[in-house]
Coordinates of C-alpha atoms in Angstrom, one line a residue:
X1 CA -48.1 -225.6 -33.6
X2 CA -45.3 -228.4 -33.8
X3 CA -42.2 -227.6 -31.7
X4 CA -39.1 -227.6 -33.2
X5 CA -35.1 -228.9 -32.6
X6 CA -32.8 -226.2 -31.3
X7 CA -30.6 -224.1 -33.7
X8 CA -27.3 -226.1 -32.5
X9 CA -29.1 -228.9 -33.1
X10 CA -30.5 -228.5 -36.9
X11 CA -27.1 -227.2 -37.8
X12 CA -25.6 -230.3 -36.6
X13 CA -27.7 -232.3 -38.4
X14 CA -28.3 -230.4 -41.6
X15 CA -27.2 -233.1 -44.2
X16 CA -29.0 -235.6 -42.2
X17 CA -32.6 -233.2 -42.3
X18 CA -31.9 -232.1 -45.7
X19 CA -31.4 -235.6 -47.1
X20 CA -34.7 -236.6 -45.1
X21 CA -37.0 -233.5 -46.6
X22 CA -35.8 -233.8 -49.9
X23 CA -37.0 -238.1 -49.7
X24 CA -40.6 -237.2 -47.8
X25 CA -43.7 -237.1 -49.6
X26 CA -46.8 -235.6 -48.0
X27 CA -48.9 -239.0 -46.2
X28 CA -52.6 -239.2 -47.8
X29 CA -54.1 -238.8 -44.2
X30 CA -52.1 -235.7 -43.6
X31 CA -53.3 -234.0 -47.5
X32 CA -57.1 -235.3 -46.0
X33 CA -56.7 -232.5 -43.2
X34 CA -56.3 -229.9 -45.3
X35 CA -59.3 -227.6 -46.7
X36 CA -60.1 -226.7 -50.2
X37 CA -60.0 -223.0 -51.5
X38 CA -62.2 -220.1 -51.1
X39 CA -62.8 -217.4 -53.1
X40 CA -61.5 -213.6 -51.3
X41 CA -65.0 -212.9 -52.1
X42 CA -66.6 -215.9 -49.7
X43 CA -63.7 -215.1 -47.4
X44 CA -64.7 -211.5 -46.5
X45 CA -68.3 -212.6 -46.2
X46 CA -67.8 -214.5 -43.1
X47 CA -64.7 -212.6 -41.3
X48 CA -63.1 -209.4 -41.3
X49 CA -59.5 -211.0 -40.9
X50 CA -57.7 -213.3 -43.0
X51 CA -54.2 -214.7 -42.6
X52 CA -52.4 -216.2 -46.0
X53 CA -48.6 -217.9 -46.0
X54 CA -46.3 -216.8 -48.7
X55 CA -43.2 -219.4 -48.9
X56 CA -40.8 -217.7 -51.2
X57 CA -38.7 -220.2 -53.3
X58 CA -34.8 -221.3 -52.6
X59 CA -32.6 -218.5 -54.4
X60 CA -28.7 -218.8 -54.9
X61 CA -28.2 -216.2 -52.1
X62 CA -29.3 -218.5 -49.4
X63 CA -25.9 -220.3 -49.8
X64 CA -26.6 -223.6 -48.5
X65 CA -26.6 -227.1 -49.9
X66 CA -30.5 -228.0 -50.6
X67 CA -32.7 -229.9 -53.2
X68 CA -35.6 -229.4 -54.5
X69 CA -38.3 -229.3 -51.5
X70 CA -39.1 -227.0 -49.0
X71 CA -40.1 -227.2 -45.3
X72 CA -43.3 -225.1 -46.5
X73 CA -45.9 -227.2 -48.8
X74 CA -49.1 -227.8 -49.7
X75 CA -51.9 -229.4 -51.4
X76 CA -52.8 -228.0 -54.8
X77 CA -56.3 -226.4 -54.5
X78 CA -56.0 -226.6 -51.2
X79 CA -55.7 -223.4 -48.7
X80 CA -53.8 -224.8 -45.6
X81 CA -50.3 -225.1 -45.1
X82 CA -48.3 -228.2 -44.7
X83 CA -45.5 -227.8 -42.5
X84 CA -42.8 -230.6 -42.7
X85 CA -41.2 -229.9 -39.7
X86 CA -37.5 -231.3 -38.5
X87 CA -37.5 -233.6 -35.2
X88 CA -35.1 -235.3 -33.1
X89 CA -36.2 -238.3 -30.8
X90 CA -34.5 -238.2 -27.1
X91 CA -31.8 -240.8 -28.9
X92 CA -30.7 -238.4 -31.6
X93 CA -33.2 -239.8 -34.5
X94 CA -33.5 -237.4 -37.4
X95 CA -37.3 -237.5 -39.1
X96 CA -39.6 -235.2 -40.9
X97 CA -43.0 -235.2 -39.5
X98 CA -45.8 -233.5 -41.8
X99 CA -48.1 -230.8 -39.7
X100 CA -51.2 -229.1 -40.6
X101 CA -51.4 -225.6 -40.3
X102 CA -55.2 -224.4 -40.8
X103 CA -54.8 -221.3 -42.4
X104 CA -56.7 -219.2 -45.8
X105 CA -54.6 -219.8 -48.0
X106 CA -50.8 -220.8 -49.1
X107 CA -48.7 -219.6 -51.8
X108 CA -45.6 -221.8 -52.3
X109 CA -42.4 -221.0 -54.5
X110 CA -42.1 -219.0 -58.3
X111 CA -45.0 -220.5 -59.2
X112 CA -47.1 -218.6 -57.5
X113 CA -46.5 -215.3 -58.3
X114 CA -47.5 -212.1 -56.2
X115 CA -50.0 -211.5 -59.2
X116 CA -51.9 -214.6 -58.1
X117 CA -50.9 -214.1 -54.4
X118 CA -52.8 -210.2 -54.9
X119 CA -55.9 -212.3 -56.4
X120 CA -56.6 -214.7 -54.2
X121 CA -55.9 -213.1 -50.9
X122 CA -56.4 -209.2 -51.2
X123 CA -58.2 -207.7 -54.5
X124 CA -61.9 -207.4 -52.9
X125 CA -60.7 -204.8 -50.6
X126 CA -59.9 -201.7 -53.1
X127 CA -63.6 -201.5 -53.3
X128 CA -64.4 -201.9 -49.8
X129 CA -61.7 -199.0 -49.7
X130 CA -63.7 -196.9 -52.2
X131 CA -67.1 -198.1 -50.4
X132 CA -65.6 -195.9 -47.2
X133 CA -64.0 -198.7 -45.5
X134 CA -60.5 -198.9 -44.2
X135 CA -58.8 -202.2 -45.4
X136 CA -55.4 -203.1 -44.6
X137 CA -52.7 -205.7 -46.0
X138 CA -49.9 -206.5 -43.5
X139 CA -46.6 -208.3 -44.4
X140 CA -45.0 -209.8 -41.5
X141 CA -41.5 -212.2 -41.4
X142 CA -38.2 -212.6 -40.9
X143 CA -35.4 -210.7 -42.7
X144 CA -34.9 -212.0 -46.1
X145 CA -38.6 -213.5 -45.8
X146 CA -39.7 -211.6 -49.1
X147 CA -42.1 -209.0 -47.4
X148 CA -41.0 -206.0 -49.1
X149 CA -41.0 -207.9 -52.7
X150 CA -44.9 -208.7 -52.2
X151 CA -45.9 -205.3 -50.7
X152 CA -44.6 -203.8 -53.7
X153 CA -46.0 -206.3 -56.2
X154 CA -49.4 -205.8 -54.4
X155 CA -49.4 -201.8 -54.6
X156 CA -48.5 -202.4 -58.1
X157 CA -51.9 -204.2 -58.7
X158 CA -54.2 -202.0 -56.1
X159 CA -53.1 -199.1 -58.4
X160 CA -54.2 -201.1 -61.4
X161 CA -57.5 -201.7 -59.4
X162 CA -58.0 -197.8 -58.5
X163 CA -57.4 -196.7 -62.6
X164 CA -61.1 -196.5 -62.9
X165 CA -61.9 -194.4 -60.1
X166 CA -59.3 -191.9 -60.9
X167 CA -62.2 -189.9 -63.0
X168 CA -65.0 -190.2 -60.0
X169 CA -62.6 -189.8 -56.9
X170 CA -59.9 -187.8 -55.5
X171 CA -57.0 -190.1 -54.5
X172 CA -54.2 -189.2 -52.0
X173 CA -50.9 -191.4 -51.1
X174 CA -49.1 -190.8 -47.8
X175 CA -45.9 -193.2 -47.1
X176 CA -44.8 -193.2 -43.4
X177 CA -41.3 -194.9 -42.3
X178 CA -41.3 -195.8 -38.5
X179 CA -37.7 -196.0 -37.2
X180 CA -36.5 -196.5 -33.8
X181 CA -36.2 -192.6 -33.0
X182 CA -38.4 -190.8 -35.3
X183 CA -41.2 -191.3 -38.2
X184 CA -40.8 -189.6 -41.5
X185 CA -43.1 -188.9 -44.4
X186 CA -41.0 -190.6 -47.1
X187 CA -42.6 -188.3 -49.9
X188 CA -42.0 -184.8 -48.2
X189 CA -39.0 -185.7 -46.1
X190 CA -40.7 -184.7 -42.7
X191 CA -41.0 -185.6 -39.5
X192 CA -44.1 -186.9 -38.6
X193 CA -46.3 -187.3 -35.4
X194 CA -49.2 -190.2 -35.3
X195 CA -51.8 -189.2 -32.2
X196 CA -55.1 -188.8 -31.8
X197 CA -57.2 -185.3 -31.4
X198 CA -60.2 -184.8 -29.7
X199 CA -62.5 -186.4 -31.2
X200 CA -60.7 -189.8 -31.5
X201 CA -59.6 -189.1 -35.4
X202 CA -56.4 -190.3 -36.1
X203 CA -53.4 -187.6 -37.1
X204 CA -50.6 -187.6 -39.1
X205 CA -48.8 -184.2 -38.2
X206 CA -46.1 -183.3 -40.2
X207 CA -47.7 -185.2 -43.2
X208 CA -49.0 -184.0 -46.3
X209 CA -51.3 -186.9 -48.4
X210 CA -50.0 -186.5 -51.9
X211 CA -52.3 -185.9 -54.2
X212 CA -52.1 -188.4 -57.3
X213 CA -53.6 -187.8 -60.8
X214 CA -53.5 -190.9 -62.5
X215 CA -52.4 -194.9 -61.5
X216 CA -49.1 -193.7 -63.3
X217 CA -48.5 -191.0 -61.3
X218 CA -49.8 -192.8 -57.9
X219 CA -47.1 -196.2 -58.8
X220 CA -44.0 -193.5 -59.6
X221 CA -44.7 -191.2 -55.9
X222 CA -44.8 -194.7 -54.2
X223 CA -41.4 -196.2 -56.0
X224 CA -40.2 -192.9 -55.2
X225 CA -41.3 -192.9 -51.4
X226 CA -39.8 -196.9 -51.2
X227 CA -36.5 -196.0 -52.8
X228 CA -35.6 -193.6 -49.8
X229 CA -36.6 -195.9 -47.3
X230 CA -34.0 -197.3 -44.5
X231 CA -32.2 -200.4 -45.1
X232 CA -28.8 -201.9 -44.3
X233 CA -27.1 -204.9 -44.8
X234 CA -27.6 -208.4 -42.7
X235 CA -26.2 -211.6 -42.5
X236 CA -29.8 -212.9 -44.5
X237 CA -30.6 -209.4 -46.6
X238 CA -28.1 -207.3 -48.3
X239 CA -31.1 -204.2 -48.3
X240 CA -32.9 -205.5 -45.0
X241 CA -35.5 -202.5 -44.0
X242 CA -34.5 -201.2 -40.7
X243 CA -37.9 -199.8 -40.3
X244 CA -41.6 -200.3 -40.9
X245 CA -43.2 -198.8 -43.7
X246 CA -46.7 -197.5 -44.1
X247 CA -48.5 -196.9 -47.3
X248 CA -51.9 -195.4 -47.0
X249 CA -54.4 -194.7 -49.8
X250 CA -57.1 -192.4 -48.9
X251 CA -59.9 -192.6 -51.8
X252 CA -62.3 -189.4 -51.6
X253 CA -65.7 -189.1 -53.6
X254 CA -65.9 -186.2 -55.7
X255 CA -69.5 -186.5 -55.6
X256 CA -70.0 -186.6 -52.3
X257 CA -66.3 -184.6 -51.2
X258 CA -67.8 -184.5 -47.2
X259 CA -68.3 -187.9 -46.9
X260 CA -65.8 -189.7 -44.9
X261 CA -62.3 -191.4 -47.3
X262 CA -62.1 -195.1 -47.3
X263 CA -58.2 -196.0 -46.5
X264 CA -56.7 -198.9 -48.0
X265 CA -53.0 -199.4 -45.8
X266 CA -50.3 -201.7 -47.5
X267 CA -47.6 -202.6 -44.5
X268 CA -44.2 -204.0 -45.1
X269 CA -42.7 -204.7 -41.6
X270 CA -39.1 -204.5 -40.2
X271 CA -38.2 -207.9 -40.7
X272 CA -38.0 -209.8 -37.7
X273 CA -34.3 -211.1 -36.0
X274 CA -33.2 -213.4 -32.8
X275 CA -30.6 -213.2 -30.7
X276 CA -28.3 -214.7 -33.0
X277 CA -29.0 -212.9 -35.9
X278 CA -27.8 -210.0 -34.3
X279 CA -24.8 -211.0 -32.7
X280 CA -22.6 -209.1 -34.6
X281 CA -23.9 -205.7 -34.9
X282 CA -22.8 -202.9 -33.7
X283 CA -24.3 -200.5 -30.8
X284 CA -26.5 -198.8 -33.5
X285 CA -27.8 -201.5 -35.6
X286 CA -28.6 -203.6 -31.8
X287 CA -30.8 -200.3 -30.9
X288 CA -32.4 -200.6 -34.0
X289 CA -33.2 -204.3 -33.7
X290 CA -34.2 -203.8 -30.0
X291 CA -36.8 -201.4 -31.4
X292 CA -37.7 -203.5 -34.4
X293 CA -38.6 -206.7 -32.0
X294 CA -40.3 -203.9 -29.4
X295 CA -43.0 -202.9 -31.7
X296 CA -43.2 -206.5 -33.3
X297 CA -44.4 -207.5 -30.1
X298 CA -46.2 -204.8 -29.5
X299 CA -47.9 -205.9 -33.0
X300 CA -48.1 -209.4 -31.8
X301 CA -49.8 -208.2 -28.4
X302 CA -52.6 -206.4 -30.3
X303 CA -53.1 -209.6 -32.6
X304 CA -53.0 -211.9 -29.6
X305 CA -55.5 -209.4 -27.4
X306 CA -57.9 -209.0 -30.3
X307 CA -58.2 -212.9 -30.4
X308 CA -58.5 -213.3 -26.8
X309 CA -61.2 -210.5 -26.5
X310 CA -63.1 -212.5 -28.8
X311 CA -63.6 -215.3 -27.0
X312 CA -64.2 -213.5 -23.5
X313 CA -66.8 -211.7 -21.9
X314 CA -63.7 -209.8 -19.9
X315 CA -62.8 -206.5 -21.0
X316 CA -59.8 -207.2 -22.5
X317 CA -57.3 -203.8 -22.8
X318 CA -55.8 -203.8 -26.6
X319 CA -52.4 -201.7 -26.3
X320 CA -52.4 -200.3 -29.7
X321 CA -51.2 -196.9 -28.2
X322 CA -47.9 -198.2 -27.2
X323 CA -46.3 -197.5 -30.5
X324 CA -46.9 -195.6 -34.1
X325 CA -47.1 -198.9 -35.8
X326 CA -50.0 -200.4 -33.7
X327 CA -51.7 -196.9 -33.5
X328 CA -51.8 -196.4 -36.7
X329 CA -53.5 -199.8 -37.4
X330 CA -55.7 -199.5 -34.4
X331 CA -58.7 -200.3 -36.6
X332 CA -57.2 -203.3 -37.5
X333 CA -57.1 -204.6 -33.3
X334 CA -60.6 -202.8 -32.4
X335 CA -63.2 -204.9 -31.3
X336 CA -65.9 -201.8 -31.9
X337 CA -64.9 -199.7 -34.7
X338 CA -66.7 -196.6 -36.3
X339 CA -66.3 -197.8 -39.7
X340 CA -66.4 -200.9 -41.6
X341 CA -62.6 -202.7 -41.5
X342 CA -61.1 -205.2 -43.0
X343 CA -57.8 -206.7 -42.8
X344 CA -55.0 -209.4 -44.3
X345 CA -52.1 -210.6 -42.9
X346 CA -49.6 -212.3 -45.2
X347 CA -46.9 -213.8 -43.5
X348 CA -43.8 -214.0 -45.4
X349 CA -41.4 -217.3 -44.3
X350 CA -38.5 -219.3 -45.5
X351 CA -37.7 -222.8 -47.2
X352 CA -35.1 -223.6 -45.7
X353 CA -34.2 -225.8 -42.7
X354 CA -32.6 -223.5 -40.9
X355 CA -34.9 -220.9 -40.8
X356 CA -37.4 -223.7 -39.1
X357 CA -37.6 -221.8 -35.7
X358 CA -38.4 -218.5 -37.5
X359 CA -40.9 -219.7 -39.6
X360 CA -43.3 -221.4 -36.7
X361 CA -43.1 -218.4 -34.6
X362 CA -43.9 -216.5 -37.6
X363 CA -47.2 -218.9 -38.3
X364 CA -47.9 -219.3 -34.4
X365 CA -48.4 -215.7 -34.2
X366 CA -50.1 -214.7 -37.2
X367 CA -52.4 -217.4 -36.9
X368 CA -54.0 -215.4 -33.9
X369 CA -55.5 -213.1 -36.1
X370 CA -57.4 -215.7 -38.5
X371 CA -59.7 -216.6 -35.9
X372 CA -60.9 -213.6 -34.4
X373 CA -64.5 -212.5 -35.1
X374 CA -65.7 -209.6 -37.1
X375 CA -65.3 -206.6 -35.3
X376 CA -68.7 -204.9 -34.7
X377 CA -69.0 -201.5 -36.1
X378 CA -70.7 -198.8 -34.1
X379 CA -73.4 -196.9 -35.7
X380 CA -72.2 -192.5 -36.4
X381 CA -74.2 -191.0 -33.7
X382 CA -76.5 -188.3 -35.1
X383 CA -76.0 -185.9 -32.1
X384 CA -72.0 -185.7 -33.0
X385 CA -71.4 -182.4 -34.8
X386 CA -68.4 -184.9 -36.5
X387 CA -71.5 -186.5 -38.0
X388 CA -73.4 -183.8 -39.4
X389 CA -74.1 -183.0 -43.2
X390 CA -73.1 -179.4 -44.3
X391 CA -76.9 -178.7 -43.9
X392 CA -77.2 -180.0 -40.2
X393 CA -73.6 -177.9 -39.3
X394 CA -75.4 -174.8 -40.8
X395 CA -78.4 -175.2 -39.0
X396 CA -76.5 -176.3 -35.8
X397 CA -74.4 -173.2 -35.9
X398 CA -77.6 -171.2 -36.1
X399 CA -79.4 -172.8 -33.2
X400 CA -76.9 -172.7 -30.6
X401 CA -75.7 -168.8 -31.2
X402 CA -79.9 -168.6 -30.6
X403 CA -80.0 -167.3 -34.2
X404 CA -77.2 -164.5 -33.7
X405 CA -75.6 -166.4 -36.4
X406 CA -78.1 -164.7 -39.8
X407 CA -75.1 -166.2 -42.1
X408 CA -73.8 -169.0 -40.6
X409 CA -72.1 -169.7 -44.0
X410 CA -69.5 -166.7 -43.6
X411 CA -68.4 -168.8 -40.5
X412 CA -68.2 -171.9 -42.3
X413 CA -67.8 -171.0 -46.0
X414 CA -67.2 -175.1 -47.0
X415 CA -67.3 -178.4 -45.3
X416 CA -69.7 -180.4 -43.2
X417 CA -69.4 -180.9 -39.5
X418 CA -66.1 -182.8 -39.0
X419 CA -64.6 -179.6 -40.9
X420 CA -66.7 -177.2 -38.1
X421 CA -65.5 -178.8 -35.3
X422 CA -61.6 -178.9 -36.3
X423 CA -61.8 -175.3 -37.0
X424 CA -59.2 -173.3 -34.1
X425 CA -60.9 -171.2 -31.4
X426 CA -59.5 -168.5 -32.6
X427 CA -60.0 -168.7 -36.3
X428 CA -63.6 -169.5 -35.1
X429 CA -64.2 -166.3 -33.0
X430 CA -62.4 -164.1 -35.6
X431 CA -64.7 -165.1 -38.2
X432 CA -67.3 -164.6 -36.3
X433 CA -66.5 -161.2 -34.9
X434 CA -65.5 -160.5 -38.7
X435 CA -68.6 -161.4 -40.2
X436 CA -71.5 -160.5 -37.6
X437 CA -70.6 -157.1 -36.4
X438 CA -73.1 -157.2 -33.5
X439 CA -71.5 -160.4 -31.9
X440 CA -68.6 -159.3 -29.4
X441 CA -65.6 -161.8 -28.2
X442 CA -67.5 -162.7 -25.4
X443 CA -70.6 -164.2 -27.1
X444 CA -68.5 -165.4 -29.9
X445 CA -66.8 -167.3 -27.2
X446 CA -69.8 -168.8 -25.8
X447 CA -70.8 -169.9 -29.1
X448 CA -67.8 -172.0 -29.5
X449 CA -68.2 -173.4 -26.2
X450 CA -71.7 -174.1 -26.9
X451 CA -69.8 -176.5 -29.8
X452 CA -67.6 -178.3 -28.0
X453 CA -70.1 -179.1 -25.3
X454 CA -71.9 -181.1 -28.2
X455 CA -68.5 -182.7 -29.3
X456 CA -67.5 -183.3 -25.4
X457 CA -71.2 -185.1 -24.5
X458 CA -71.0 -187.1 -28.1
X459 CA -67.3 -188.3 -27.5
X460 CA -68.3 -189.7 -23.7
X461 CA -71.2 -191.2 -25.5
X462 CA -69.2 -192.9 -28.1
X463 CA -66.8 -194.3 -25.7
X464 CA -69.8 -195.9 -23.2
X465 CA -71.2 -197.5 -26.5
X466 CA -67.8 -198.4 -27.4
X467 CA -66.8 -200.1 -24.2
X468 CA -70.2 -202.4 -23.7
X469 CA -69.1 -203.1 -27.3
X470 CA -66.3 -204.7 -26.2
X471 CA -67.8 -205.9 -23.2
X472 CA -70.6 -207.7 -24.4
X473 CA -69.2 -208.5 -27.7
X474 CA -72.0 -206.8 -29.4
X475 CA -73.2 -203.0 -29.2
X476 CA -76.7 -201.5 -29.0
X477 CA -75.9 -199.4 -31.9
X478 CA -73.9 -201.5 -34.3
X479 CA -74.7 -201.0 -38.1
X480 CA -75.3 -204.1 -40.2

């Protein structure tokens, strides 16, 4: 990435910049570097991870003497991003030197609107969603960078997508709010806690998925959720978001209701600020931002981890557990994953000159993640009760009570094994005690225990797999 001049220093010499950006064309040999378009499809075929540039155009809010170019351009049909970038010699010369930034794709100005944005960087992945997958679209920037206008735009088009399935699949929308002392379910009002149980499944506790009817009905709960979100006023955003939202669309077959829900996530970030940006707040609104940069870079040390471990034979530790944010999107980081994954950053920038400094650290680190390698995903293990099919849990249930169990169905009246092995201890003995009158506490108690040994053995399993995984960069088990 190109270094840039110093705040003091592009302020001082703003006319002088603007005057030279708004003159420069880009050179022939520079427009050579860049690469032609892909299609999403041809994308996703060779990486899990893609990383896109949205440059929104120059609006009258931004209050500043420019012309008709931006710093962000590129070359039509093209998918990289030309950065002209500001530079001042050690005597004080002023000049615009064209970069290349290698990247999938670029979306420059109104005339690319988030319709064609949605299109060409995101659509395949409702049906990896419905195909059991978890897909996830991340919008990353600077305050006033446009992230929260192109997360909506995209739900708006994913809910277009998902109108057909509404007939063949159960749908569900949870919208989680991160702020700096709490997380919230923006559709229920309560507070929420993001961990992990057991058996490494993520939880949302305190959240209740919304069931959704129809695309109508899905769009309205979400425009609902968004309007309650957090969001104060800045020197660059009258309605900056103070906190990170979290969409998630969990897509459940009704044909096969056991099988595991693809997730689609759509992520508008806190918009990032520097020092200077927050100068001015008060005690509150400096916590806030403290928090906001905290998990940004907490973000940025997952992306920058993940691309590291991919070039390394070194276990590399991924600290995804650090925050709600990265926890949440842990499949996103995970060099092994159980499931198939797939994920696109868009990175949200500026035009304008004075937002130069923002927008290369916003490219330098979300460039990271367009050149890590697929992740490798780790085959279920058929000796995990999580695993099992309503058939195996049955006869599982009746094999380890050593056929106490005549109707293992009263214990388990619906479900497959993931729903067996969440069931309490005590719900579990009471409906066996309730239902086979010749099995006491104390044998119902064993049978449990009998259970989790299973779950215990698989999960230590998993994790071995898991870490030569990492380790070796490919897995024994791993499912083409």
């Amino acid at each position: 990435m190109p270094s840039i001049p110093l705040v003091a220093e592009l302020g001082a010499k703003s006319d002088e910049f603007q005057d030279l950006l708004n003159k420069s064309k880009i050179p022939a040999t520079v427009a050579k570097k860049s690469r032609i378009i892909m299609t999403p499809e041809e994308l996703f075929s060779e990486q899990d991870s893609r990383i896109f540039v949205r440059c929104r155009p120059i609006i009258p809010h931004d209050n500043e003497a420019m012309g008709n170019k931006s710093i962000v351009q590129k070359v039509p049909d093209h998918r990289d991003l030309i950065l002209m970038c500001p530079k001042v010699s050690l005597s004080g010369d002023c000049s615009i030197e064209p970069s290349v930034v290698s990247l999938d794709g670029t979306f420059c100005g109104a005339e690319d609107t988030t319709e064609r944005v949605y299109f060409e960087s995101c659509s395949p992945l409702v049906n990896f969603s419905v195909d059991g997958a978890t897909t996830c679209v991340l919008c990353y920037g600077q305050t006033g960078s446009g992230k929260t206008f192109t997360t909506s735009g995209i739900f708006r088009f994913v809910t277009e997508d998902l109108a057909p399935y509404f007939n063949t699949h159960d749908i569900f929308l949870t919208v989680v709010e991160i702020q700096a002392s709490k997380n919230v379910d923006l559709l229920t009002g309560n507070e929420v806690q993001v961990f992990e149980d057991v058996s490494g499944e993520l939880k949302l506790q305190g959240s209740e998925p919304f069931e959704c009817s129809s695309a109508e009905f899905l769009h309205a709960a979400f425009e609902e959720a968004a309007s309650l979100r957090t969001t104060k006023a800045t020197d660059r955003n009258e309605t900056s978001s103070r906190s990170h939202m979290i969409t998630r669309i969990s897509i459940v077959s009704k044909e096969s209701r056991w099988a595991k829900p693809g997730d689609f996530f759509i992520v508008d970030l806190a918009g990032s600020e520097n020092t200077a940006d927050s100068a001015t707040h008060d005690k509150t609104r400096q916590v806030e931002t403290k928090f906001i940069n905290t998990s940004l870079m907490t973000l940025k040390d997952c992306i920058r981890s993940r691309a590291l471990a991919g070039t390394s034979s070194q276990h590399l530790h991924i600290p995804y557990r650090r925050s709600p944010l990265t926890l949440l999107l842990r499949d996103c980081f995970e060099i092994a994953v159980r499931r198939p994954t797939k994920t696109v950053m868009i990175a949200c920038v500026s035009p304008l000159l004075r937002d130069s400094r923002h927008t290369i650290n916003t490219l330098r680190y979300a460039s990271l993640l367009a050149v890590t390698p697929p992740a490798k995903v780790i085959a279920a293990d058929p000796d995990d009760p999580n695993n099992f099919s309503r058939e195996q849990a049955l006869d599982f249930l009746y094999d380890i009570s050593k056929k106490m169990l005549t109707d293992p169905e009263a214990v388990l009246p619906e479900g497959d094994g993931r729903t067996l092995v969440h069931i309490p201890e005590g719900e579990f003995i009471r409906r066996v005690m309730d239902t086979h009158g010749t099995i006491g506490e104390k044998k119902a108690k064993m049978i449990y225990t009998s259970l989790w040994k299973r779950v215990v053995d698989a999960r230590t399993k998993g994790r071995k797999v898991m870490t030569n995984a990492k380790k070796l960069g490919k897995g024994p088990r791993c499912a083409k």
